[in-house]
mmCIF file of C-alpha atoms in Angstrom:
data_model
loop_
_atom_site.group_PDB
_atom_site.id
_atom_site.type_symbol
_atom_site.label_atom_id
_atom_site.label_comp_id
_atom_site.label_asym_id
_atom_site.label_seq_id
_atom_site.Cartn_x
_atom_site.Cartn_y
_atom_site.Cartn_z
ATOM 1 C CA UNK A 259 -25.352 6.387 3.411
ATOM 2 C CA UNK A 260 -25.021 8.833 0.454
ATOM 3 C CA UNK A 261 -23.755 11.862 2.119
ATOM 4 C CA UNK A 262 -21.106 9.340 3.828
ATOM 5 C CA UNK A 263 -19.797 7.995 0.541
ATOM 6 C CA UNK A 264 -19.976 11.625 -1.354
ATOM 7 C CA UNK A 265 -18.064 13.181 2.291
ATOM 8 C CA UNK A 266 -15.767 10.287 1.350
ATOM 9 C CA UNK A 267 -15.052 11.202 -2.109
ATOM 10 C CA UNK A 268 -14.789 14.596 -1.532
ATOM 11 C CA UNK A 269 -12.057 13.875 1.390
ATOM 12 C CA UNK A 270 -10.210 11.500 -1.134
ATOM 13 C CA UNK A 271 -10.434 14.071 -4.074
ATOM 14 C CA UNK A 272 -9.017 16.552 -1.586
ATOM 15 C CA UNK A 273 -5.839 14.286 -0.457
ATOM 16 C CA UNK A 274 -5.139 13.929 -4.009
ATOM 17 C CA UNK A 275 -4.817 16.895 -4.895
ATOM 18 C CA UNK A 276 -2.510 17.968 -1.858
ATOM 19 C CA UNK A 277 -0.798 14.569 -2.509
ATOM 20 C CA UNK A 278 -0.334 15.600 -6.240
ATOM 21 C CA UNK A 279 1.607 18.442 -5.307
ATOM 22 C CA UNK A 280 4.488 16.648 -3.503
ATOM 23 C CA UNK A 281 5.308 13.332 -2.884
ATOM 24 C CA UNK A 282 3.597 11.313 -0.198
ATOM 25 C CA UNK A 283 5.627 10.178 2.529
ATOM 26 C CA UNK A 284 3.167 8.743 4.673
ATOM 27 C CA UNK A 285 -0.110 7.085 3.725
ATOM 28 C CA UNK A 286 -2.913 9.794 3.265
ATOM 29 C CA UNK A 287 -6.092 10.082 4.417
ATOM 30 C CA UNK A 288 -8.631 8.428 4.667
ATOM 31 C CA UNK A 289 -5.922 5.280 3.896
ATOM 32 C CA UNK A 290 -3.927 6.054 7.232
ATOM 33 C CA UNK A 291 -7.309 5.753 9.191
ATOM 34 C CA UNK A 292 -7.395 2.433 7.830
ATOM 35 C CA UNK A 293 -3.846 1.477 8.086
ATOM 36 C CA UNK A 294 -3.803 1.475 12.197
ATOM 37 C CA UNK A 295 -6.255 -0.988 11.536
ATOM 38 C CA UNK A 296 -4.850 -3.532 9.027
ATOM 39 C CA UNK A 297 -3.470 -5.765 11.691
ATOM 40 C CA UNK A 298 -5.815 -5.504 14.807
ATOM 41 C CA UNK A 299 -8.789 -5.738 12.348
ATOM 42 C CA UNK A 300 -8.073 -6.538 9.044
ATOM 43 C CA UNK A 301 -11.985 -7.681 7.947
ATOM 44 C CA UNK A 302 -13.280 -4.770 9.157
ATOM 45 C CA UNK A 303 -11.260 -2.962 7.665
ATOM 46 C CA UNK A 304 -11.710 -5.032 4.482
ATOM 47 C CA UNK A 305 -15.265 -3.729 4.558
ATOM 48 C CA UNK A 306 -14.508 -0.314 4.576
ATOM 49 C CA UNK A 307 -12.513 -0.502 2.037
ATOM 50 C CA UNK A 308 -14.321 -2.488 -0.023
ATOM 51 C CA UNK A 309 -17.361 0.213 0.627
ATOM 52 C CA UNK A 310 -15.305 3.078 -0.947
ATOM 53 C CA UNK A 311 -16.137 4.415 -4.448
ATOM 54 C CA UNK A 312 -12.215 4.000 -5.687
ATOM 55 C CA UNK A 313 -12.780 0.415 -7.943
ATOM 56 C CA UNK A 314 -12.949 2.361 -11.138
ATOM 57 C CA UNK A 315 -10.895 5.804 -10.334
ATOM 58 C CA UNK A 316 -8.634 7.560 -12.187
ATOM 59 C CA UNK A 317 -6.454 9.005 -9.460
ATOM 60 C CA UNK A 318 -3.301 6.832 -9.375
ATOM 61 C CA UNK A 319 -2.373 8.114 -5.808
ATOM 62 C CA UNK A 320 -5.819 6.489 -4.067
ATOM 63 C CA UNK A 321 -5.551 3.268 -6.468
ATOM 64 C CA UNK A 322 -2.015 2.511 -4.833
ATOM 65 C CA UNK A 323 -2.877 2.990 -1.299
ATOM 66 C CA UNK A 324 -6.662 1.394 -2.013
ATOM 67 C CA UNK A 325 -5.003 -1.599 -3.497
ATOM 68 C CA UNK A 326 -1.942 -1.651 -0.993
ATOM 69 C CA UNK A 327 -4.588 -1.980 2.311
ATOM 70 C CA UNK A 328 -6.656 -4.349 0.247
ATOM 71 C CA UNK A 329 -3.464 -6.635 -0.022
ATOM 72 C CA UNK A 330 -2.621 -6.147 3.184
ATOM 73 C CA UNK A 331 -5.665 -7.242 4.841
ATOM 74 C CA UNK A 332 -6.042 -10.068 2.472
ATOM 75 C CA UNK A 333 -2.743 -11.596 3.583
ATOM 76 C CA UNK A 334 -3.754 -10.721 7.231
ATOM 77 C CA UNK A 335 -6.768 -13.037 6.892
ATOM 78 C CA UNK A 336 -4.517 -15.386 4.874
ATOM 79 C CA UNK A 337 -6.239 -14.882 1.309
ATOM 80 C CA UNK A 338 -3.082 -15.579 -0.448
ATOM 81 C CA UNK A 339 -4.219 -15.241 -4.341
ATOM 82 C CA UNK A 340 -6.458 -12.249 -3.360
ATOM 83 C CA UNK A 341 -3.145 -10.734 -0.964
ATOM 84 C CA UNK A 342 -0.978 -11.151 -4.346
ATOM 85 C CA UNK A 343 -3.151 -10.178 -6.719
ATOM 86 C CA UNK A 344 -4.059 -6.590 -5.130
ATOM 87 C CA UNK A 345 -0.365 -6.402 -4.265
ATOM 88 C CA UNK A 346 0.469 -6.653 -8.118
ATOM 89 C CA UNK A 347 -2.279 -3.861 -8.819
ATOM 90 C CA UNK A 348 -0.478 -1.386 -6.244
ATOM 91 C CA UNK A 349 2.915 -1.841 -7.976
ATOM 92 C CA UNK A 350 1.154 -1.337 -11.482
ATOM 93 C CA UNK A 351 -0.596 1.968 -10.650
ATOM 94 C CA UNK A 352 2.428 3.299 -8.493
ATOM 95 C CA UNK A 353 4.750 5.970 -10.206
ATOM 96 C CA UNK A 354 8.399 5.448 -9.283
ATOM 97 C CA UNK A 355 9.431 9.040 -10.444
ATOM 98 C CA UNK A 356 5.828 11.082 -8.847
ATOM 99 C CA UNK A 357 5.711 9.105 -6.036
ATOM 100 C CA UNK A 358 8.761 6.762 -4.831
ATOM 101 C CA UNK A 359 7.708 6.545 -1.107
ATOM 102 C CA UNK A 360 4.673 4.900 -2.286
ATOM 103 C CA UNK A 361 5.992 2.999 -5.107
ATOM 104 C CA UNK A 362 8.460 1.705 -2.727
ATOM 105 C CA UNK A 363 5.838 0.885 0.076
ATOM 106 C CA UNK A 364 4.155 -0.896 -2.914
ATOM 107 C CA UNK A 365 7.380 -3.545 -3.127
ATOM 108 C CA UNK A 366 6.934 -4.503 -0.110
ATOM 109 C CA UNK A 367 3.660 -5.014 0.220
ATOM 110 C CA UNK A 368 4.179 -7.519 -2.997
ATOM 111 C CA UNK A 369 6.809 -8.965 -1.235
ATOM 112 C CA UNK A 370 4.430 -9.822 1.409
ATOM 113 C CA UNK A 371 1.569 -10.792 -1.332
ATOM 114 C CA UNK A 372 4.273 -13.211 -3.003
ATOM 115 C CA UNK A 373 5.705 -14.557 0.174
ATOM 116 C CA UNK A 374 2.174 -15.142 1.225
ATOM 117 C CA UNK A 375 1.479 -17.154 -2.291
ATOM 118 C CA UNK A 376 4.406 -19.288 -1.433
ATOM 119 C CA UNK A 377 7.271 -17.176 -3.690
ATOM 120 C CA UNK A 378 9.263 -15.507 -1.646
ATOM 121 C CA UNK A 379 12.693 -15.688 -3.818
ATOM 122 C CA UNK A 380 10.307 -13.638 -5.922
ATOM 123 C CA UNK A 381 10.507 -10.796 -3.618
ATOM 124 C CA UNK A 382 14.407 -10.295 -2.768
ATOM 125 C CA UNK A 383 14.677 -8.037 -5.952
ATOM 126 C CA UNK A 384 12.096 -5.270 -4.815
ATOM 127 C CA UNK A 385 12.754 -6.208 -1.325
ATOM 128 C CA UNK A 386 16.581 -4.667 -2.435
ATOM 129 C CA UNK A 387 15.245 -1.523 -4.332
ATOM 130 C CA UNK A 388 13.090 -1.032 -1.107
ATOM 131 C CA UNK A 389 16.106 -1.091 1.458
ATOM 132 C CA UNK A 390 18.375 0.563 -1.239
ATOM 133 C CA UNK A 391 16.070 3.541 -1.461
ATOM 134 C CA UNK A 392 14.767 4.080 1.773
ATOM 135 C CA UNK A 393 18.588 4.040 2.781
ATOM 136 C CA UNK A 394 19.782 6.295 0.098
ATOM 137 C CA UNK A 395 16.756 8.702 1.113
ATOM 138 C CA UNK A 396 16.934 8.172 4.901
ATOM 139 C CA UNK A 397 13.354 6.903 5.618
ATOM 140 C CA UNK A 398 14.259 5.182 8.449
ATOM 141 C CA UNK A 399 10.879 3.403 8.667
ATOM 142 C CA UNK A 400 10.396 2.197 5.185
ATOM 143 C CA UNK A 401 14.315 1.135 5.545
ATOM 144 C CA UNK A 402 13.600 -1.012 8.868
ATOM 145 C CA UNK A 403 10.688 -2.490 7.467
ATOM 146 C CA UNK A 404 12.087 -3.723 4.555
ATOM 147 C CA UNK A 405 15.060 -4.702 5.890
ATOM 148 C CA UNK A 406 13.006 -6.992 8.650
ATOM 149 C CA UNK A 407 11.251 -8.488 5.708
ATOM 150 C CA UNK A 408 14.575 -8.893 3.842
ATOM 151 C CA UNK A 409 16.115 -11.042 6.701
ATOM 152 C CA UNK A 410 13.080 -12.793 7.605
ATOM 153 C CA UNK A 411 12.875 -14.278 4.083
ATOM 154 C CA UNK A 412 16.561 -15.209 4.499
ATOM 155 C CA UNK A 413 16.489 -17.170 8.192
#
């Protein structure tokens, strides 16, 4: 159980420091691992993620995408204050300038934590910066995801 959780530290340290030197476009590992898993099985996937030594680091790039998965399996097991509250936590460690994939991944994923805590007029403004971003940097997924969520809160 020790070697597992140093092997996983030393894999995260890794991915942050190739993350540090550009800007992440895609989630990176071991977080992409768990994101194919978010929807099919969020609690296990809560465990993992829960098991990793990240509650207390100092590496702004693993908080965000720790905190983004733990909102988004909250909300997929319907834990709306927990979904939210995580949610909030991504946006506040994610860098706009260092890292605006992820900052922008990190709106939506509020937008899902505040719809989920029943406000979703809340959301529209990041929902916005998300679709006008994505568009203006042609990241055609982040752009169709946010744009889905955009309309859905509309209709």
């Amino acid at each position: 159980m020790l070697k597992r959780a140093v092997l996983c530290f030393l894999l995260l340290w890794h991915a942050v420091a190739l993350a540090q030197l550009s800007p992440l476009t895609e989630l990176s590992e071991p977080f992409s691992d768990y994101a194919k898993l978010v929807i099919t099985a969020p609690q296990t996937t809560l465990d993992k993620l829960l098991a990793l030594p990240l509650a207390d680091s100092q590496d702004h790039i693993s908080l965000v995408q720790y905190h983004l998965l733990l909102s988004q399996c909250y909300y997929n097991l319907t834990y709306p204050q927990k979904s939210l509250q995580h949610a909030q936590l991504a946006v506040q460690h994610a860098s706009q300038e260092q890292q605006p994939w992820l900052y922008h991944n990190a709106l939506i994923t509020l937008s899902n934590g505040l719809e989920i805590a029943g406000r979703p007029a809340e959301s529209l403004p990041g929902l916005n910066t998300a679709i006008q971003w994505a568009k203006k940097h042609n990241h055609q997924e982040l752009y169709l995801q946010a744009l889905q969520l955009f309309l859905h809160k509309l209709f």
